[in-house]
Amino acid sequence: MNLVKKLYVIGNGFDLAHGLPTAYWDFRSFLEKRDWDFLVEFETLYGFPQIDESDPYVNVKMWKEELKKVLWNSLEENMAEPDVSSILNTSDSIVGQLDLDGGNIGIEDTMNAYWKDRFSFIKTLPQYVSKWIENVEHEYVLNAKPRNMSMIGESNSRFITFNYTSTLETCYHIDDKCVTHIHGSIVPYSDNMPIMGHGYKIGVYEHRQKAREADNQFDEGRKSIENAIANIYNDTIKDTDVIIRENEHVFRKLNDIEQVIIVGLSYGNVDLPYLKKIKRCVCRVAKWEMYYYSSTDREQLEKVIMILDLDPSLVKIAHTNDFFTKC
């Protein structure tokens, strides 16, 4: 009997369903204990400077709720929105203190050195993500229990996971040759460090352009700050086009896939380029089994089905509870 060749596309909801603390707020909790200074700098960059929790007039609970809602609930999307106005104000203040008679000429090196020092911390983000995942692996993944028994030891299927953890390899005993950690992982599950970031590539272009305009106006202060902002965007970007190109060898092998099973995704904009690529690569009549968790996910899923132009007769939509109760 010929087995149907399947592709599983796995998102963070899969890990959360196994009790793993892999939500963005869990990452913040890790940073809070591991490197408070990094966390303060990171949140300040996105408009949340540290508060004095001992101040009786500060509602700490309300502040954390707002922090979670505005920044950490959808961290990667929100990373595309650093507090540019605050950075510009800081720049103007520094330039003003220099009190230059000739205007903003001859200060580029000084300003560049300042911004390099001020925002160098952002380059260490992948290292902290790696340490966080190592912690999750040691404390949770090793003890996680399978929730879909039919997946255990799957040898005829392939897996593209957006997760950094080894839940598939460790909990379900999937051969690591069948698993692609598309956004990286820790050793030995991937050669690439975890990639966390936004997909707003135009932010880099816009601020580089503003830097060029400032250069034409001999405004070295503004040129420096626009380049600094462009660097922030560049250092926090998750370039899906590059990731897809680097994994072209994986997608080329999907031409015999007859069933695509998607679980744990929120079906946001960051997922769409990968789903489009998968649709182009799998069998034209492949069946799609797509699971959602929340009503918002369901709405997003329906939009994705339309964007992908999937044949409704080939699509099955179900709640993730149906996936995790399979035997």
Short mmCIF file of C-alpha atoms in Angstrom, two decimals:
data_model
loop_
_atom_site.label_atom_id
_atom_site.label_comp_id
_atom_site.label_asym_id
_atom_site.label_seq_id
_atom_site.Cartn_x
_atom_site.Cartn_y
_atom_site.Cartn_z
CA MET A 1 0.00 0.00 0.00
CA ASN A 2 1.37 3.40 -0.99
CA LEU A 3 1.41 5.86 1.89
CA VAL A 4 0.33 9.45 1.27
CA LYS A 5 3.39 11.67 1.40
CA LYS A 6 2.76 14.46 3.87
CA LEU A 7 4.27 17.80 4.74
CA TYR A 8 3.65 19.11 8.25
CA VAL A 9 4.02 22.86 8.73
CA ILE A 10 4.45 23.53 12.44
CA GLY A 11 4.04 26.83 14.30
CA ASN A 12 4.46 27.96 17.90
CA GLY A 13 0.94 26.91 18.83
CA PHE A 14 2.20 23.34 18.52
CA ASP A 15 4.78 23.87 21.27
CA LEU A 16 2.33 25.79 23.44
CA ALA A 17 -0.12 22.87 23.16
CA HIS A 18 2.60 20.67 24.66
CA GLY A 19 2.95 22.94 27.68
CA LEU A 20 6.18 24.58 26.57
CA PRO A 21 6.76 28.18 27.72
CA THR A 22 7.54 29.52 24.26
CA ALA A 23 5.28 32.57 24.09
CA TYR A 24 7.00 35.94 23.66
CA TRP A 25 6.08 36.87 27.23
CA ASP A 26 7.92 33.75 28.38
CA PHE A 27 10.99 35.07 26.58
CA ARG A 28 10.61 38.35 28.45
CA SER A 29 10.40 36.48 31.76
CA PHE A 30 13.62 34.71 30.84
CA LEU A 31 15.35 38.02 30.05
CA GLU A 32 14.04 39.55 33.26
CA LYS A 33 15.96 36.91 35.22
CA ARG A 34 18.93 36.49 32.88
CA ASP A 35 19.89 40.03 31.82
CA TRP A 36 17.87 42.88 33.25
CA ASP A 37 20.01 45.55 31.58
CA PHE A 38 19.45 44.06 28.12
CA LEU A 39 15.70 43.90 28.74
CA VAL A 40 15.55 47.52 29.86
CA GLU A 41 17.49 48.69 26.80
CA PHE A 42 15.35 46.58 24.48
CA GLU A 43 12.02 47.78 25.86
CA THR A 44 13.22 51.39 25.94
CA LEU A 45 14.04 51.11 22.24
CA TYR A 46 10.37 50.29 21.64
CA GLY A 47 8.93 53.06 23.78
CA PHE A 48 8.72 51.38 27.19
CA PRO A 49 11.40 52.88 29.46
CA GLN A 50 11.74 51.21 32.86
CA ILE A 51 9.39 52.40 35.60
CA ASP A 52 10.05 52.73 39.31
CA GLU A 53 8.05 49.84 40.74
CA SER A 54 8.52 51.22 44.27
CA ASP A 55 6.65 54.41 43.32
CA PRO A 56 3.23 54.19 45.03
CA TYR A 57 1.70 56.23 42.19
CA VAL A 58 2.75 53.70 39.54
CA ASN A 59 0.30 50.94 38.70
CA VAL A 60 2.79 48.18 37.93
CA LYS A 61 0.13 45.65 36.99
CA MET A 62 -1.48 48.02 34.48
CA TRP A 63 1.93 48.95 33.06
CA LYS A 64 2.84 45.30 32.49
CA GLU A 65 -0.55 44.59 30.91
CA GLU A 66 -0.01 47.46 28.48
CA LEU A 67 3.57 46.32 27.83
CA LYS A 68 2.39 42.82 27.06
CA LYS A 69 -0.44 43.96 24.81
CA VAL A 70 1.46 46.62 22.87
CA LEU A 71 4.91 45.03 22.55
CA TRP A 72 5.23 41.41 23.60
CA ASN A 73 1.98 39.79 22.41
CA SER A 74 3.12 40.16 18.79
CA LEU A 75 6.78 40.88 19.38
CA GLU A 76 8.18 40.17 15.93
CA GLU A 77 5.62 42.36 14.19
CA ASN A 78 6.17 45.12 16.74
CA MET A 79 9.94 44.97 16.30
CA ALA A 80 9.31 46.81 13.03
CA GLU A 81 8.30 49.87 15.07
CA PRO A 82 11.18 51.19 17.19
CA ASP A 83 10.56 54.48 18.99
CA VAL A 84 12.00 56.62 16.21
CA SER A 85 10.73 59.93 17.63
CA SER A 86 12.59 59.33 20.89
CA ILE A 87 15.78 58.45 19.00
CA LEU A 88 15.48 61.62 16.93
CA ASN A 89 14.92 63.73 20.05
CA THR A 90 18.01 62.21 21.65
CA SER A 91 20.01 62.96 18.54
CA ASP A 92 18.88 66.59 18.45
CA SER A 93 19.77 66.93 22.12
CA ILE A 94 23.28 65.56 21.60
CA VAL A 95 23.91 67.76 18.57
CA GLY A 96 22.62 70.76 20.52
CA GLN A 97 25.06 70.07 23.35
CA LEU A 98 27.95 70.09 20.89
CA ASP A 99 27.14 73.77 20.19
CA LEU A 100 28.72 73.86 16.74
CA ASP A 101 29.14 77.26 15.10
CA GLY A 102 29.36 75.75 11.63
CA GLY A 103 26.25 73.63 11.94
CA ASN A 104 26.22 69.84 11.77
CA ILE A 105 29.53 69.50 9.96
CA GLY A 106 32.44 67.44 11.20
CA ILE A 107 30.45 65.44 13.75
CA GLU A 108 29.62 62.31 11.80
CA ASP A 109 32.33 60.16 13.39
CA THR A 110 31.32 61.32 16.86
CA MET A 111 27.65 60.57 16.23
CA ASN A 112 28.36 57.23 14.57
CA ALA A 113 30.44 56.15 17.56
CA TYR A 114 27.62 57.17 19.91
CA TRP A 115 24.94 55.20 18.05
CA LYS A 116 27.16 52.17 17.61
CA ASP A 117 27.68 52.05 21.37
CA ARG A 118 24.06 52.90 22.19
CA PHE A 119 22.43 50.20 20.08
CA SER A 120 25.12 47.52 19.94
CA PHE A 121 23.08 45.45 22.40
CA ILE A 122 20.51 44.57 19.72
CA LYS A 123 23.05 42.36 17.92
CA THR A 124 23.07 40.01 20.94
CA LEU A 125 19.35 39.22 20.59
CA PRO A 126 19.91 35.88 18.74
CA GLN A 127 22.27 34.77 21.53
CA TYR A 128 19.59 35.40 24.16
CA VAL A 129 16.99 33.57 22.08
CA SER A 130 19.39 30.61 21.89
CA LYS A 131 19.97 30.61 25.65
CA TRP A 132 16.22 30.81 26.24
CA ILE A 133 15.57 27.83 23.97
CA GLU A 134 18.36 25.84 25.63
CA ASN A 135 16.61 26.48 28.93
CA VAL A 136 13.25 25.37 27.51
CA GLU A 137 14.88 22.24 26.09
CA HIS A 138 16.45 21.21 29.40
CA GLU A 139 13.48 21.98 31.61
CA TYR A 140 10.46 21.21 29.42
CA VAL A 141 11.02 19.50 26.06
CA LEU A 142 12.65 16.42 27.60
CA ASN A 143 9.51 15.87 29.68
CA ALA A 144 6.92 16.76 27.04
CA LYS A 145 4.38 14.08 26.10
CA PRO A 146 3.08 13.47 22.55
CA ARG A 147 -0.42 14.75 21.87
CA ASN A 148 -0.90 13.20 18.44
CA MET A 149 0.14 9.58 18.60
CA SER A 150 -0.08 9.08 14.82
CA MET A 151 2.91 11.39 14.36
CA ILE A 152 5.34 9.38 16.47
CA GLY A 153 8.24 8.14 14.39
CA GLU A 154 6.76 9.43 11.12
CA SER A 155 9.23 8.34 8.46
CA ASN A 156 7.27 9.04 5.29
CA SER A 157 6.62 12.70 6.05
CA ARG A 158 8.55 15.94 5.99
CA PHE A 159 8.36 18.76 8.48
CA ILE A 160 8.92 22.48 8.15
CA THR A 161 8.82 24.02 11.60
CA PHE A 162 8.92 27.69 12.53
CA ASN A 163 9.83 26.66 16.08
CA TYR A 164 13.29 26.76 17.62
CA THR A 165 12.70 23.73 19.85
CA SER A 166 13.33 20.03 19.22
CA THR A 167 9.79 18.94 20.12
CA LEU A 168 9.47 16.99 16.87
CA GLU A 169 12.81 15.23 17.21
CA THR A 170 12.73 14.66 20.99
CA CYS A 171 9.06 14.12 21.79
CA TYR A 172 7.92 12.50 18.52
CA HIS A 173 11.19 10.80 17.55
CA ILE A 174 11.17 12.30 14.07
CA ASP A 175 14.44 11.80 12.22
CA ASP A 176 16.19 15.16 12.10
CA LYS A 177 16.79 14.63 8.38
CA CYS A 178 13.03 15.02 7.91
CA VAL A 179 12.82 18.28 9.88
CA THR A 180 13.72 21.76 8.66
CA HIS A 181 13.91 24.48 11.29
CA ILE A 182 13.20 27.27 8.84
CA HIS A 183 14.01 30.01 11.39
CA GLY A 184 16.98 28.22 12.91
CA SER A 185 17.39 26.41 16.21
CA ILE A 186 20.14 25.33 18.57
CA VAL A 187 22.84 22.75 17.96
CA PRO A 188 22.46 19.95 16.90
CA TYR A 189 19.04 20.65 15.36
CA SER A 190 20.20 23.44 13.08
CA ASP A 191 23.43 25.03 11.93
CA ASN A 192 21.72 28.42 12.05
CA MET A 193 21.07 30.39 15.22
CA PRO A 194 17.42 31.25 15.96
CA ILE A 195 16.15 34.10 13.79
CA MET A 196 13.76 36.45 15.56
CA GLY A 197 12.67 39.62 13.83
CA HIS A 198 10.26 41.52 11.62
CA GLY A 199 9.78 41.48 7.86
CA TYR A 200 9.66 45.26 7.31
CA LYS A 201 12.53 45.53 4.83
CA ILE A 202 11.33 48.88 3.53
CA GLY A 203 12.27 50.47 6.88
CA VAL A 204 15.95 49.98 6.03
CA TYR A 205 15.48 51.53 2.59
CA GLU A 206 13.48 54.52 3.84
CA HIS A 207 16.03 55.57 6.44
CA ARG A 208 19.02 54.96 4.15
CA GLN A 209 17.30 57.26 1.67
CA LYS A 210 16.81 59.92 4.36
CA ALA A 211 20.49 59.56 5.27
CA ARG A 212 21.47 60.21 1.65
CA GLU A 213 19.24 63.28 1.56
CA ALA A 214 20.84 64.58 4.77
CA ASP A 215 24.28 63.95 3.28
CA ASN A 216 23.37 66.05 0.25
CA GLN A 217 22.41 68.84 2.65
CA PHE A 218 25.69 68.48 4.59
CA ASP A 219 23.72 67.60 7.72
CA GLU A 220 26.05 65.02 9.27
CA GLY A 221 24.03 64.78 12.48
CA ARG A 222 20.84 63.81 10.69
CA LYS A 223 22.74 61.52 8.31
CA SER A 224 24.19 59.67 11.28
CA ILE A 225 20.87 59.18 13.07
CA GLU A 226 19.05 58.04 9.91
CA ASN A 227 21.76 55.47 9.29
CA ALA A 228 21.54 54.39 12.95
CA ILE A 229 17.79 53.82 12.61
CA ALA A 230 18.36 51.92 9.36
CA ASN A 231 20.88 49.75 11.20
CA ILE A 232 18.32 48.97 13.91
CA TYR A 233 15.85 47.81 11.26
CA ASN A 234 18.57 45.82 9.53
CA ASP A 235 19.76 44.13 12.75
CA THR A 236 16.22 43.07 13.69
CA ILE A 237 14.96 41.95 10.29
CA LYS A 238 13.83 38.47 9.37
CA ASP A 239 14.30 38.45 5.62
CA THR A 240 11.90 35.78 4.36
CA ASP A 241 13.14 36.05 0.77
CA VAL A 242 16.69 35.23 1.85
CA ILE A 243 15.50 32.42 4.13
CA ILE A 244 13.48 30.86 1.33
CA ARG A 245 16.42 31.08 -1.09
CA GLU A 246 18.76 29.49 1.44
CA ASN A 247 16.29 26.61 1.84
CA GLU A 248 15.55 26.15 -1.85
CA HIS A 249 16.94 22.61 -1.64
CA VAL A 250 14.20 21.81 0.91
CA PHE A 251 11.37 23.23 -1.18
CA ARG A 252 12.56 21.49 -4.35
CA LYS A 253 11.94 18.14 -2.65
CA LEU A 254 8.26 18.88 -2.00
CA ASN A 255 7.07 18.06 -5.52
CA ASP A 256 5.76 14.65 -4.40
CA ILE A 257 3.85 15.94 -1.35
CA GLU A 258 0.18 14.95 -1.56
CA GLN A 259 -1.04 16.37 1.74
CA VAL A 260 -0.11 19.55 3.61
CA ILE A 261 -0.97 19.65 7.32
CA ILE A 262 -0.63 23.00 9.08
CA VAL A 263 -0.90 23.30 12.85
CA GLY A 264 0.18 25.93 15.35
CA LEU A 265 0.32 28.88 12.94
CA SER A 266 -1.50 32.15 13.50
CA TYR A 267 -1.61 32.66 9.70
CA GLY A 268 -0.11 36.15 9.95
CA ASN A 269 1.70 38.09 7.25
CA VAL A 270 5.05 36.63 8.29
CA ASP A 271 3.79 33.12 7.40
CA LEU A 272 2.39 33.98 3.98
CA PRO A 273 5.60 33.95 1.86
CA TYR A 274 6.40 30.43 3.08
CA LEU A 275 2.87 29.17 2.41
CA LYS A 276 2.95 30.66 -1.09
CA LYS A 277 6.25 28.92 -1.74
CA ILE A 278 4.92 25.61 -0.43
CA LYS A 279 1.83 25.87 -2.62
CA ARG A 280 4.01 26.37 -5.70
CA CYS A 281 6.14 23.34 -4.83
CA VAL A 282 3.72 20.59 -3.74
CA CYS A 283 1.47 18.52 -5.99
CA ARG A 284 -1.13 20.61 -7.76
CA VAL A 285 -3.92 18.44 -6.30
CA ALA A 286 -2.40 18.16 -2.83
CA LYS A 287 -4.93 18.24 0.00
CA TRP A 288 -4.60 20.90 2.68
CA GLU A 289 -5.50 20.19 6.29
CA MET A 290 -5.37 23.52 8.16
CA TYR A 291 -5.89 23.90 11.90
CA TYR A 292 -6.64 27.04 13.87
CA TYR A 293 -6.79 27.83 17.60
CA SER A 294 -8.62 31.13 18.10
CA SER A 295 -11.39 32.91 16.23
CA THR A 296 -8.80 35.45 15.08
CA ASP A 297 -6.67 32.64 13.68
CA ARG A 298 -9.74 31.30 11.88
CA GLU A 299 -10.37 34.67 10.25
CA GLN A 300 -6.73 34.92 9.19
CA LEU A 301 -6.83 31.36 7.88
CA GLU A 302 -9.79 32.10 5.65
CA LYS A 303 -7.95 35.11 4.21
CA VAL A 304 -4.88 32.98 3.56
CA ILE A 305 -6.94 30.36 1.72
CA MET A 306 -8.24 33.10 -0.59
CA ILE A 307 -4.78 34.61 -1.11
CA LEU A 308 -3.31 31.18 -1.92
CA ASP A 309 -6.26 30.52 -4.22
CA LEU A 310 -6.69 27.02 -2.84
CA ASP A 311 -9.39 24.78 -4.29
CA PRO A 312 -12.06 24.58 -1.54
CA SER A 313 -12.62 20.91 -2.36
CA LEU A 314 -9.00 20.22 -1.38
CA VAL A 315 -9.10 22.12 1.93
CA LYS A 316 -10.15 20.91 5.37
CA ILE A 317 -10.39 23.44 8.22
CA ALA A 318 -10.57 22.29 11.84
CA HIS A 319 -9.81 23.41 15.38
CA THR A 320 -6.48 22.30 16.82
CA ASN A 321 -8.36 20.24 19.42
CA ASP A 322 -9.23 17.87 16.58
CA PHE A 323 -5.56 17.48 15.69
CA PHE A 324 -4.38 16.82 19.24
CA THR A 325 -7.06 14.24 20.02
CA LYS A 326 -6.05 12.02 17.10
CA CYS A 327 -4.79 8.55 18.01
#
